[in-house]
Coordinates of C-alpha atoms and ligand atoms in Angstrom, one line a residue:
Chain A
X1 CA 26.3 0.5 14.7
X2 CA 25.1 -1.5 18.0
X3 CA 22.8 -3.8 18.0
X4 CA 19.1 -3.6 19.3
X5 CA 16.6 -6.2 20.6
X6 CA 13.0 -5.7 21.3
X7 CA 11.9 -6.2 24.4
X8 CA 8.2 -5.3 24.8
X9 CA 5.5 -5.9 22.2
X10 CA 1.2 -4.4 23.1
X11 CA -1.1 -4.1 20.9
X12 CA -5.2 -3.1 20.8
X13 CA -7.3 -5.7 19.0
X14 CA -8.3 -3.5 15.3
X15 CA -11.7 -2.5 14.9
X16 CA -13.9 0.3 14.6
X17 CA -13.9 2.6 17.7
X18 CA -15.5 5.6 17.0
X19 CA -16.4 7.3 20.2
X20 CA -13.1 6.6 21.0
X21 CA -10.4 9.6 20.9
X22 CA -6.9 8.4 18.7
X23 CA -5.0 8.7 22.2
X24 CA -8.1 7.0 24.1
X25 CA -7.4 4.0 21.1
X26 CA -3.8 3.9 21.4
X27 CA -2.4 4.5 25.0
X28 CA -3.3 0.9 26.1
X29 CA -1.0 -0.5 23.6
X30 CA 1.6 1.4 24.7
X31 CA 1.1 1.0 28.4
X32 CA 1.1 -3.0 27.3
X33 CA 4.3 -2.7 25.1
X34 CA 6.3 -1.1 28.6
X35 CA 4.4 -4.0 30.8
X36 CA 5.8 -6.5 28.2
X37 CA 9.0 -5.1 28.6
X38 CA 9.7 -5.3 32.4
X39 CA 11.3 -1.7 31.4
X40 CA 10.3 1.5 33.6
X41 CA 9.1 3.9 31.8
X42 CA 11.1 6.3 32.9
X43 CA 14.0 4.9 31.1
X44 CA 12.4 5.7 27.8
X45 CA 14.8 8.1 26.3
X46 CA 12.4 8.9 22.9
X47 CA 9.7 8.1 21.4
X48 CA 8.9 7.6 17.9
X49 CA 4.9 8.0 16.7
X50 CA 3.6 6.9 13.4
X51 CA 0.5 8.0 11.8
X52 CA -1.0 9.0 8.8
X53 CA -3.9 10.5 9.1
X54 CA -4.0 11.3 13.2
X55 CA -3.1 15.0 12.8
X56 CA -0.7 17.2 14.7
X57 CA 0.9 16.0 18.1
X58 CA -0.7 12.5 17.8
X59 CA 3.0 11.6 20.1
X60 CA 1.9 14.0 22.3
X61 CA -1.6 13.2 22.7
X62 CA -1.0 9.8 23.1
X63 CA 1.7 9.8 25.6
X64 CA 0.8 12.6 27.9
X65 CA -2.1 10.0 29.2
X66 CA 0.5 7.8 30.4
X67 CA 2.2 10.6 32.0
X68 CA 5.5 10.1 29.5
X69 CA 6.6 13.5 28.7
X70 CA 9.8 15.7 28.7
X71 CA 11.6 13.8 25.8
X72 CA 12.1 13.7 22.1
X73 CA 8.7 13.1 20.5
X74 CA 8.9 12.7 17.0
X75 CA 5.6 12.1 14.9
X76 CA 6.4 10.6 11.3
X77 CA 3.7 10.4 8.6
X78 CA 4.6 8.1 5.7
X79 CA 1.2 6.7 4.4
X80 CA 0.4 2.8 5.2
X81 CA 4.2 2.6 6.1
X82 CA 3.9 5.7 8.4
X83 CA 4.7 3.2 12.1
X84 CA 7.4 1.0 10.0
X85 CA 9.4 4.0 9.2
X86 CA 9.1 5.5 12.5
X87 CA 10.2 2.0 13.9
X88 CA 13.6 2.2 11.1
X89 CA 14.0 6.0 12.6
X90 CA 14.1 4.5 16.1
X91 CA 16.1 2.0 15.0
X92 CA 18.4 4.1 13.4
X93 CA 18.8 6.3 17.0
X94 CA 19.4 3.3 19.0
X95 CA 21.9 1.4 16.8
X96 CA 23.7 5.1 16.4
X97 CA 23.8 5.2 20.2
X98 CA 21.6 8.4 20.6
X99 CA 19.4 6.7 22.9
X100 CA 19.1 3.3 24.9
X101 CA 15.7 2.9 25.5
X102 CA 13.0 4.0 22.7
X103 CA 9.2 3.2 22.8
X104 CA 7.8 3.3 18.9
X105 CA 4.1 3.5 18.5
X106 CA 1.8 3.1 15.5
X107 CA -1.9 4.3 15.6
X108 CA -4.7 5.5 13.2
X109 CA -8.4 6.5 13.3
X110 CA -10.2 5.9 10.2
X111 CA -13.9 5.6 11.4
X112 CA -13.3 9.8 11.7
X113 CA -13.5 9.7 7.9
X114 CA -16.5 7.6 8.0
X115 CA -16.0 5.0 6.2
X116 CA -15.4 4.3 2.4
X117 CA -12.2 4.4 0.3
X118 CA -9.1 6.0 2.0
X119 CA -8.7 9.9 1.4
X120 CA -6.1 10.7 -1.2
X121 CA -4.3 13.7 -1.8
X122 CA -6.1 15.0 -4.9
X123 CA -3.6 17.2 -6.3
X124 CA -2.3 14.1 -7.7
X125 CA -3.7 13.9 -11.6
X126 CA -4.6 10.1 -11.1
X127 CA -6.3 10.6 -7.9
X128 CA -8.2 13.9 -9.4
X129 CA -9.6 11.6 -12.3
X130 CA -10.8 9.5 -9.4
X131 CA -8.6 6.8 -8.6
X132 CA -9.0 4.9 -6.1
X133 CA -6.9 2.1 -4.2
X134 CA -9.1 -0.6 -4.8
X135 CA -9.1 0.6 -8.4
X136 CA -5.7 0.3 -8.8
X137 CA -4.8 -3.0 -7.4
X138 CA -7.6 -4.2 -9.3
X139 CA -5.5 -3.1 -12.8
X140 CA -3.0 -5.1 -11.1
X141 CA -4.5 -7.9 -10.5
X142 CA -6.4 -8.1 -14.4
X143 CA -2.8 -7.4 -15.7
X144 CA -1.5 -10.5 -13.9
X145 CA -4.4 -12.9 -14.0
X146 CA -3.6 -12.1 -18.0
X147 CA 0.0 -13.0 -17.8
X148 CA 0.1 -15.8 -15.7
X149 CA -3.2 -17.5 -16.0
X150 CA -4.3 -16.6 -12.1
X151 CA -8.0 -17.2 -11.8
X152 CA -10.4 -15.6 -9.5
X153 CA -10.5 -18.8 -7.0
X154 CA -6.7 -18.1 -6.4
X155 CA -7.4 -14.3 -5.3
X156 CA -10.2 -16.1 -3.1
X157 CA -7.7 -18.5 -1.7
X158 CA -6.0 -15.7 0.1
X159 CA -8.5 -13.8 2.0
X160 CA -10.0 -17.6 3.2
X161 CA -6.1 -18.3 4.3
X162 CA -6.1 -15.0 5.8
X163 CA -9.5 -15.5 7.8
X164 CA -8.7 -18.9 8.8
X165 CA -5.6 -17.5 10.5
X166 CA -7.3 -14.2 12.1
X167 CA -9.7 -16.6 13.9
X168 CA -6.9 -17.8 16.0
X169 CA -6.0 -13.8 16.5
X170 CA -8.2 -12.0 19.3
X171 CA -6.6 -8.8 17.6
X172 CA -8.0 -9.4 14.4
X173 CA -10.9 -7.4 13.5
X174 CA -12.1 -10.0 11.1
X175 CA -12.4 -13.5 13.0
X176 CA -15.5 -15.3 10.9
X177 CA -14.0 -17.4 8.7
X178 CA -14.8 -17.8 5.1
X179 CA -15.0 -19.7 1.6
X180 CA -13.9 -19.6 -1.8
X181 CA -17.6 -19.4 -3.0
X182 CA -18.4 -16.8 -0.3
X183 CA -15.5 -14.6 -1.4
X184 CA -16.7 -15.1 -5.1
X185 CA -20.4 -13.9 -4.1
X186 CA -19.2 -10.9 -2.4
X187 CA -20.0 -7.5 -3.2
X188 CA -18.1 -5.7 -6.5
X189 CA -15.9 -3.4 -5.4
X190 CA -13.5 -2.8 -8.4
X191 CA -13.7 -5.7 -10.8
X192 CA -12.0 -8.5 -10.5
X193 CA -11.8 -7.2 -7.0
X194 CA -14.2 -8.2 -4.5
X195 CA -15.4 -7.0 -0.9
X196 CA -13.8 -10.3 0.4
X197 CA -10.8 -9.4 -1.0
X198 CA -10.1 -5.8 -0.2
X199 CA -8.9 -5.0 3.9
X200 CA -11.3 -3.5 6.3
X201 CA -11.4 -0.1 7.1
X202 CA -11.0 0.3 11.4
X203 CA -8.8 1.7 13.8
X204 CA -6.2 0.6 16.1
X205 CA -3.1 0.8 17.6
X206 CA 0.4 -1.2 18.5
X207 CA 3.8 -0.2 20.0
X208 CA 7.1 -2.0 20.6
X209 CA 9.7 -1.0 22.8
X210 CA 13.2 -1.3 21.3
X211 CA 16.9 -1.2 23.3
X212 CA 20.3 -1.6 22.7
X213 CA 21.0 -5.3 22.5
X214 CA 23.4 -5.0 25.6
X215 CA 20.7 -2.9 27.9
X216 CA 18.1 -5.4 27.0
X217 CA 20.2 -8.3 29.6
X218 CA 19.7 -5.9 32.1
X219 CA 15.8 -6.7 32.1
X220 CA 15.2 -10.0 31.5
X221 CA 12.5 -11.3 29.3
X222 CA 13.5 -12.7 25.9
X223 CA 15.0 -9.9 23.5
X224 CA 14.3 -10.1 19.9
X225 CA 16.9 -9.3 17.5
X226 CA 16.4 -6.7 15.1
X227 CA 18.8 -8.3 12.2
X228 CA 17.7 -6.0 9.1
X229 CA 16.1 -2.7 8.5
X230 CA 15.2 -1.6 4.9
X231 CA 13.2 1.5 3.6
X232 CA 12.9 3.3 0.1
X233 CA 10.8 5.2 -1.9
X234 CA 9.5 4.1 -5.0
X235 CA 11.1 4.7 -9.0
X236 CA 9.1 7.5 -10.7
X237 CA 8.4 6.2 -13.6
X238 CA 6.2 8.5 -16.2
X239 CA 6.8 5.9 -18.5
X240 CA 5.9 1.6 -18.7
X241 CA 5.8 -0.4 -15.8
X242 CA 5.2 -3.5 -15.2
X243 CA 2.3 -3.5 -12.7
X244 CA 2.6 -7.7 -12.1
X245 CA 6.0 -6.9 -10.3
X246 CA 6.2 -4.7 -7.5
X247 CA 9.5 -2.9 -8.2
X248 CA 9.9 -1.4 -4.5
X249 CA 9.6 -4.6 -3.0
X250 CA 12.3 -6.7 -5.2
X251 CA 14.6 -4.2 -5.1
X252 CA 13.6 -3.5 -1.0
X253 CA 14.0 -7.2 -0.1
X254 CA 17.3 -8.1 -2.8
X255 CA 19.0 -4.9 -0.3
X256 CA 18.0 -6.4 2.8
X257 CA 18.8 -9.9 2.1
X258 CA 22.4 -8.8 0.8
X259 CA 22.9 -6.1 4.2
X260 CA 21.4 -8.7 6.3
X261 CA 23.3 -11.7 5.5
X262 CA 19.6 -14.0 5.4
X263 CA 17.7 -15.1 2.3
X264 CA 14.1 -15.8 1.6
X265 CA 14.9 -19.6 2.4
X266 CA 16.2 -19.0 5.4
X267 CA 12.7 -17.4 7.0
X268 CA 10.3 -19.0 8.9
X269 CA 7.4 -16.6 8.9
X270 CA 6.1 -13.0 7.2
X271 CA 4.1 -10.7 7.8
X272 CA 3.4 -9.0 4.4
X273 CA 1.5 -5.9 2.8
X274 CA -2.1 -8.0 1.8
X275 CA -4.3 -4.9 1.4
X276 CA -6.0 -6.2 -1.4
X277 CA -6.0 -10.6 -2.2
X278 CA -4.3 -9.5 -5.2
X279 CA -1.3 -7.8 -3.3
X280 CA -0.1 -10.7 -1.0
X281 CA 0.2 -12.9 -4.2
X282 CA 3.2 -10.2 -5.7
X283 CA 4.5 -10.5 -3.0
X284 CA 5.5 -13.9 -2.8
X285 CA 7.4 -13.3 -5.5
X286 CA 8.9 -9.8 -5.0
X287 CA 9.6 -11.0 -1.7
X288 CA 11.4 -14.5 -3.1
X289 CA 9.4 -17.3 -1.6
X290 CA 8.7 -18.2 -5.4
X291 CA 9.6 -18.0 -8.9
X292 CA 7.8 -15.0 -10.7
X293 CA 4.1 -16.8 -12.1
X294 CA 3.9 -19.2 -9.3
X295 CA 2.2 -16.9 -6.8
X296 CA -1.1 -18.8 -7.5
X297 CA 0.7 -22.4 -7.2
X298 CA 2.1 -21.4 -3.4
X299 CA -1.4 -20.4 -2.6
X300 CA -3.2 -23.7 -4.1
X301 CA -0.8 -26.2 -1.9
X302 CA -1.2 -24.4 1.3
X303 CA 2.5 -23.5 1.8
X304 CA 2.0 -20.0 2.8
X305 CA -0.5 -21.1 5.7
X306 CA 0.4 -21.8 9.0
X307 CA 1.6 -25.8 8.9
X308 CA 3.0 -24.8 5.7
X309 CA 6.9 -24.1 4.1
X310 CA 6.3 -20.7 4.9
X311 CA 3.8 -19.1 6.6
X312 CA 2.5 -15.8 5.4
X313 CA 0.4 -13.6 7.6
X314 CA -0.5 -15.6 10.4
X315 CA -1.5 -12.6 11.7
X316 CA -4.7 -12.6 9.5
X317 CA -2.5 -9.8 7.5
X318 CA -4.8 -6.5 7.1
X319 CA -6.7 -8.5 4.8
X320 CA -8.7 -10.4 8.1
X321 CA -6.2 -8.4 11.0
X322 CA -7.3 -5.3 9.9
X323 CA -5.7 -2.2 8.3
X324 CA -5.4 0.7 10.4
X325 CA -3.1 2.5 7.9
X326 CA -0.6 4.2 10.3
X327 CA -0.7 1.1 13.2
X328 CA -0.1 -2.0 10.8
X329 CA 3.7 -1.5 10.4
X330 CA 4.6 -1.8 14.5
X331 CA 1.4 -4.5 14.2
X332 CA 3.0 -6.6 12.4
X333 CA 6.2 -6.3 14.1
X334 CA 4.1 -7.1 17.5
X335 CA 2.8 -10.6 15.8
X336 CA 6.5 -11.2 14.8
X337 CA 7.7 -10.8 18.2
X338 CA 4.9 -12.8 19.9
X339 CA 5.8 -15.9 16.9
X340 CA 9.1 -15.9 17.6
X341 CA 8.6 -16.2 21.9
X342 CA 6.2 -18.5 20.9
X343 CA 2.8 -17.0 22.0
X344 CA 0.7 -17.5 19.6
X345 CA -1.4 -20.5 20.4
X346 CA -3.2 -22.4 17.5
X347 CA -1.8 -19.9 14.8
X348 CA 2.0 -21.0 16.5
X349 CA 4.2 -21.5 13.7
X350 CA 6.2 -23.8 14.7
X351 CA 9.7 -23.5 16.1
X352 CA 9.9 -19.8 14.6
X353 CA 13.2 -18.3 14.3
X354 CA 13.6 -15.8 12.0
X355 CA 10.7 -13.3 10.7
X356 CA 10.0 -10.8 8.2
X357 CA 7.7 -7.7 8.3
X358 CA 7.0 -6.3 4.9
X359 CA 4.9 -3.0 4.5
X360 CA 4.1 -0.4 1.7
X361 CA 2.6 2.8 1.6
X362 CA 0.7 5.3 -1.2
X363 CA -1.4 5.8 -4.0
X364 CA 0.9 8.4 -5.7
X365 CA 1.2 8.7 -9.6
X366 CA 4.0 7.5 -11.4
X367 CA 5.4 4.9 -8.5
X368 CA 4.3 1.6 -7.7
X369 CA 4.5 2.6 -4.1
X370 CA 5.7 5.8 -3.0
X371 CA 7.1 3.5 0.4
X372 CA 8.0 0.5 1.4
X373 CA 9.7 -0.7 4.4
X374 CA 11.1 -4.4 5.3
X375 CA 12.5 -5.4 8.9
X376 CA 13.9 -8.8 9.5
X377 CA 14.1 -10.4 12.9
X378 CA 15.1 -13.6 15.3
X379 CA 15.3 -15.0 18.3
Chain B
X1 CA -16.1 26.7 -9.3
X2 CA -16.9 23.7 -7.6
X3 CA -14.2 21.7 -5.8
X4 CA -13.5 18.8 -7.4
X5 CA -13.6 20.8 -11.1
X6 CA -10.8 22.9 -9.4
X7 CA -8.7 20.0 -8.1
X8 CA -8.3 18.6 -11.4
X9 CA -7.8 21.7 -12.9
X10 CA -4.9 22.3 -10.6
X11 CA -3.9 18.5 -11.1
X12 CA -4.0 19.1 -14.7
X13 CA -2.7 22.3 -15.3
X14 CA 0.5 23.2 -13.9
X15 CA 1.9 24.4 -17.2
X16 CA -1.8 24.8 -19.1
X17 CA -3.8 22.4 -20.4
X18 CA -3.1 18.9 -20.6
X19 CA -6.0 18.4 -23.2
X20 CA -6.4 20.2 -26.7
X21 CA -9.2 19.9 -29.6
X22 CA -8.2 20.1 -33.0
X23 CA -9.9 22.0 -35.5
X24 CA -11.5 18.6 -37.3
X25 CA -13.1 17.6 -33.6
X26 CA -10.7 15.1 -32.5
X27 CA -9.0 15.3 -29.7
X28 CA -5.2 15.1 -27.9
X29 CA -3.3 14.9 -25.1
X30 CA -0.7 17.5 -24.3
X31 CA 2.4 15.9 -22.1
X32 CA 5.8 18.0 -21.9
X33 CA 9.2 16.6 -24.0
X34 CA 12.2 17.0 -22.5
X35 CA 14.6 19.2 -24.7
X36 CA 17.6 17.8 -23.0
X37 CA 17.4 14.1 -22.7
X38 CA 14.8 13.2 -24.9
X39 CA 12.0 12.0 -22.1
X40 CA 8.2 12.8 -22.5
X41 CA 6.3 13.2 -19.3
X42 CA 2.3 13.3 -18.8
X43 CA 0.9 15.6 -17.1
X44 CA 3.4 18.1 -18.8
X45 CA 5.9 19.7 -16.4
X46 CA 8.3 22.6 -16.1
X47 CA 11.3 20.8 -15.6
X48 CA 12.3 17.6 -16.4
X49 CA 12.1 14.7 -13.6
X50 CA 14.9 12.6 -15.4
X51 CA 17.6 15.5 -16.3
X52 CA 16.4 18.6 -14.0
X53 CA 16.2 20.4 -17.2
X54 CA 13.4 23.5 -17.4
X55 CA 14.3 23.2 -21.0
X56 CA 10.7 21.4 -21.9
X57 CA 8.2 21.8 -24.8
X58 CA 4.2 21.3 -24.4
X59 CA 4.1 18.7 -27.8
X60 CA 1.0 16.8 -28.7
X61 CA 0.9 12.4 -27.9
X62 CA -0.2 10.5 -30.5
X63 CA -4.1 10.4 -30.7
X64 CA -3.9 6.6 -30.0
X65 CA -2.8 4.5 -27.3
X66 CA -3.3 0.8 -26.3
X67 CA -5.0 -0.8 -23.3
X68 CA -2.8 -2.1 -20.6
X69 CA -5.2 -2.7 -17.6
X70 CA -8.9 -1.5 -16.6
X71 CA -11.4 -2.3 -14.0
X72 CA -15.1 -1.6 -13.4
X73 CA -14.7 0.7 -10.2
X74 CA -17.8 0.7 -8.3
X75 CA -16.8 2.6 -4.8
X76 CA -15.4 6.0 -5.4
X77 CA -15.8 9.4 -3.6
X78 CA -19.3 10.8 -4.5
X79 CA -18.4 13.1 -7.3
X80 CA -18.1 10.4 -8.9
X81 CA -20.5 8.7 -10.9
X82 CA -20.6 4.8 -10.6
X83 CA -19.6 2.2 -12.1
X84 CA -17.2 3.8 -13.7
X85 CA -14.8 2.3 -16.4
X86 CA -11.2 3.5 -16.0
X87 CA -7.6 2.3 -17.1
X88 CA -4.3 2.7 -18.1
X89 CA -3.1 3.4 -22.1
X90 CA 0.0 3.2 -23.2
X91 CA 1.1 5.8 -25.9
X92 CA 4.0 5.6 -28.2
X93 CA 5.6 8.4 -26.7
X94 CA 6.1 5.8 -23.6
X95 CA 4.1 7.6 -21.2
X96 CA 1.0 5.7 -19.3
X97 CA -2.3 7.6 -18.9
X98 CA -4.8 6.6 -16.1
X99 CA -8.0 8.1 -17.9
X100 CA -12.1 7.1 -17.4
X101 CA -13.5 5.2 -20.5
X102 CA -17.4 7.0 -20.6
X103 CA -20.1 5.3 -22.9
X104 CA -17.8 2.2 -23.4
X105 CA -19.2 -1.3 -23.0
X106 CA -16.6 -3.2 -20.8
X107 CA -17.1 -6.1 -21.8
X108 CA -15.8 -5.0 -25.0
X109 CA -12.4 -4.2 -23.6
X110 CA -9.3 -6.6 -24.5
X111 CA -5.2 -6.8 -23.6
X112 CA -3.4 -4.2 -25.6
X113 CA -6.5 -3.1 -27.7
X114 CA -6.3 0.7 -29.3
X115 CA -8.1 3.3 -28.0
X116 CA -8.2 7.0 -29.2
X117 CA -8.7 9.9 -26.7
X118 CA -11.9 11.9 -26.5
X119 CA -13.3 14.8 -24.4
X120 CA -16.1 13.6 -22.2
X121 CA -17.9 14.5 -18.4
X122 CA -16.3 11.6 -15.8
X123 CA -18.1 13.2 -13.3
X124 CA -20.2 15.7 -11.1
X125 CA -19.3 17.8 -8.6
X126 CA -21.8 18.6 -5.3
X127 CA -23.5 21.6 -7.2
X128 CA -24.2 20.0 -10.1
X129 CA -20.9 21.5 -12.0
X130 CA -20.0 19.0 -14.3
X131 CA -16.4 17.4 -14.9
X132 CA -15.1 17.3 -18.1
X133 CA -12.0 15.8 -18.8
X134 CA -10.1 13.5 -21.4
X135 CA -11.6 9.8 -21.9
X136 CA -10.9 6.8 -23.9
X137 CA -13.1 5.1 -26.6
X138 CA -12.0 2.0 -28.7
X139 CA -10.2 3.5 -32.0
X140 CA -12.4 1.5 -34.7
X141 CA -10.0 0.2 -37.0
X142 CA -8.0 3.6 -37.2
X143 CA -4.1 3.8 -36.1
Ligands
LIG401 ZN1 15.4 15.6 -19.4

């Protein structure tokens, strides 16, 4: 396998577009991705479109705008993973040597929907009795607060972390920041879950474009390694599980770290699944950056905010970024890229080498996730 | 039939019903037990997730479970009526049940506590159809 570098990174800031068209929303991000990359876009070989819920041809749509047509356009729907995995499929083609030059986009219009909880395929039995996402990370988070002794001010702790970093973010569709007490006397959504602690609902887009490693000299710029790319599907599991320990991440991130040569000590940054307060917390722990019960500890001493051991969404995550379902997985790879070139003004983490994007995807009966996919990177 | 009466019909019944009322009123789940290897699975099945086998029997879970998360849900897609009370109950047979707990006091709810299944509307559809379904209440002493 070769390697591959990234060499452009574009993004659009999240937020709610509605009299926007999905390929109106996403072809700036993609024009700013090529830009980035000093790359001609007529060196793109493929391209590689996540989205969940844009419909047919969303690849298509998009790119015929900027007039990039006559190539392999594959569309790839994999729920809230649906642009990470089309970035591992890209991946995958470069490292193969199918292709050179590959533009991967991720994009998603959920103002179309209106508003409310995400649309879930109902001929699931859970989702028929009416779950809901919230719902479920809200079982979660009960379980845990029961097992561990997290309190509610801990699940407020994140989202005020993750606000105080989207304020830094002109991408973020959340930039107000917050407080504990604030994120207390929000609005019930799912108890113990508050408004404050479940993502927005928006729209948005991001691309990257990705080369072989020895291509990328040709252009300049600084490349971005791609040093580990890691994708399953969730254990069906009719039986007991325990819900405080994502299962798809631990095993996801103990196969990376072994393939990749890298453990959790040695990253300086993550960008990480926070759909719901509760979320980013079990993921500390699946992901290794502490023992399993002290989620609530790393949260309380600051070390997963930006000035801290180890930076966690500095981004704003989707919790204050936004969540765009099918965008977030190249979103947080853009973030990852600008950290390590060192772009980021007052959310810099300092002296950034090596980052890791962490994404999951579905409500689906029986698994804790039915995805979730984990890319490492450095400089 | 409405729509959402339909979808978890079709959720629920992919060999029959996952639902059955004994003659003295109470109530039980159905799940499928694999003839094979052993496993039970909820909703039941034809064929067995663990061993591939279509060698499966429709058998009755025990009418009591225990509590192993819930939440108050207060957003939900409009056929639903909320709050709701919903969470997951363990059964002996090892299988987990996501199931509505209607007419239950919440605040009444505990790690682990024993429910036994009932029959009870979780919901309405559009024209007024109402969705019946299994539920939860807590099992008074009984196990
Ligand atoms: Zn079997």
């Amino acid at each position: 396998m070769r390697r591959v570098a990234i060499l452009g990174a574009g993004m659009v800031p999240f937020g709610k577009y509605p009299g926007k068209t999905l390929s109106e929303i996403a072809w700036p991000a993609v024009k700013a991705a090529i830009e980035d990359s000093n790359i001609p876009k007529k060196t793109i070989e493929a391209a590689y479109c996540g989205t969940a819920l844009g419909g047919m041809m969303s690849g298509q749509r998009i790119l015929k705008t900027l007039g990039i047509t006559g190539l392999p356009i594959i569309n790839i729907e994999n729920a809230c993973s649906s642009s990470s995995t089309a970035f591992r499929e890209a991946w995958i083609a470069v490292a193969a040597g199918v292709y050179d030059v590959v533009v991967v986009i991720g994009v998603e219009k959920l103002t179309k929907f209106g508003g409310g909880t995400l649309p879930l395929e109902k001929e699931d039995f859970e989702v028929a009795h009416g779950l809901v996402m919230p719902a479920l990370y809200a079982m979660r988070a009960r379980r845990y607060m029961h097992e561990f002794g997290l309190t509610e001010d801990h699940l407020a702790k994140v989202s005020v972390k993750a606000r105080n970093h989207g304020k830094h973010n002109p991408d973020a569709q959340l930039r107000e920041p917050t407080t504990v007490e604030e994120v207390n006397r929000s609005r019930p959504v799912a108890d113990p879950l508050k408004l404050f602690h479940c993502c927005p609902s928006g729209d948005g887009a991001a691309a990257v474009l990705i080369c072989a490693e020895d291509v990328a000299s040709k252009y300049g710029g600084v490349p971005i390694n791609v040093v580990g790319s890691e994708i399953n599907s969730g254990k069906y599991m009719t039986g007991f599980r325990d819900m405080t320990s994502p299962e798809i991440t631990v095993r996801g991130a103990a196969q990376l770290y072994e393939e990749a040569g890298i453990g959790p000590e040695d990253i300086d940054l993550a960008e990480v699944h926070d759909a719901f307060s509760i979320a980013e917390l079990l993921y500390y722990e699946a992901l290794g950056f502490c023992p399993r019960g002290e989620a609530g500890r790393l949260i309380d001493e600051g070390e997963t905010s930006v000035g801290g051991r180890i930076p966690v969404n500095p981004s704003g995550g989707l919790l204050a970024k936004g969540h765009p379902i099918g965008a977030t997985g190249v979103a947080q790879i853009v973030e990852i890229v600008r950290q390590l070139r060192g772009q980021c003004g007052d959310r810099q983490v300092e002296d950034a080498k090596v980052g890791l994007t962490h994404c999951t995807g579905g409500g689906v009966s029986g698994f804790d996730h039915g995805v979730c996919s984990i890319h490492l990177f450095s400089r | 039939m409405a729509d959402s009466v339909q979808e978890l019909k079709q959720a629920l019944n992919i060999t029959g019903d996952a639902m059955v009322e004994k003659s003295d009123g109470s109530v039980r789940l159905v799940g499928s037990k694999c003839s094979a290897c052993g496993d039970w699975i909820f909703p039941p099945t034809p064929v067995c997730p663990e061993c591939m086998s279509e060698s499966v029997e429709r058998r009755e879970l025990s009418e009591i479970g225990c509590l192993y998360s819930w939440s108050v849900v207060r957003i939900a897609p409009k056929n639903w009526k909320t709050p709701f009370v919903a969470g997951y109950v363990d059964f002996p047979e090892k299988v987990r049940v996501f199931a509505h707990m209607v007419d239950i006091d919440p605040e009444c709810l505990s790690f682990d506590m024993k429910l036994s299944v009932c029959k009870a509307v979780v919901g309405q559809d559009a024209d007024g159809t109402q969705i019946e379904s299994y539920s939860f209440l807590p099992a008074e002493g009984r196990n």
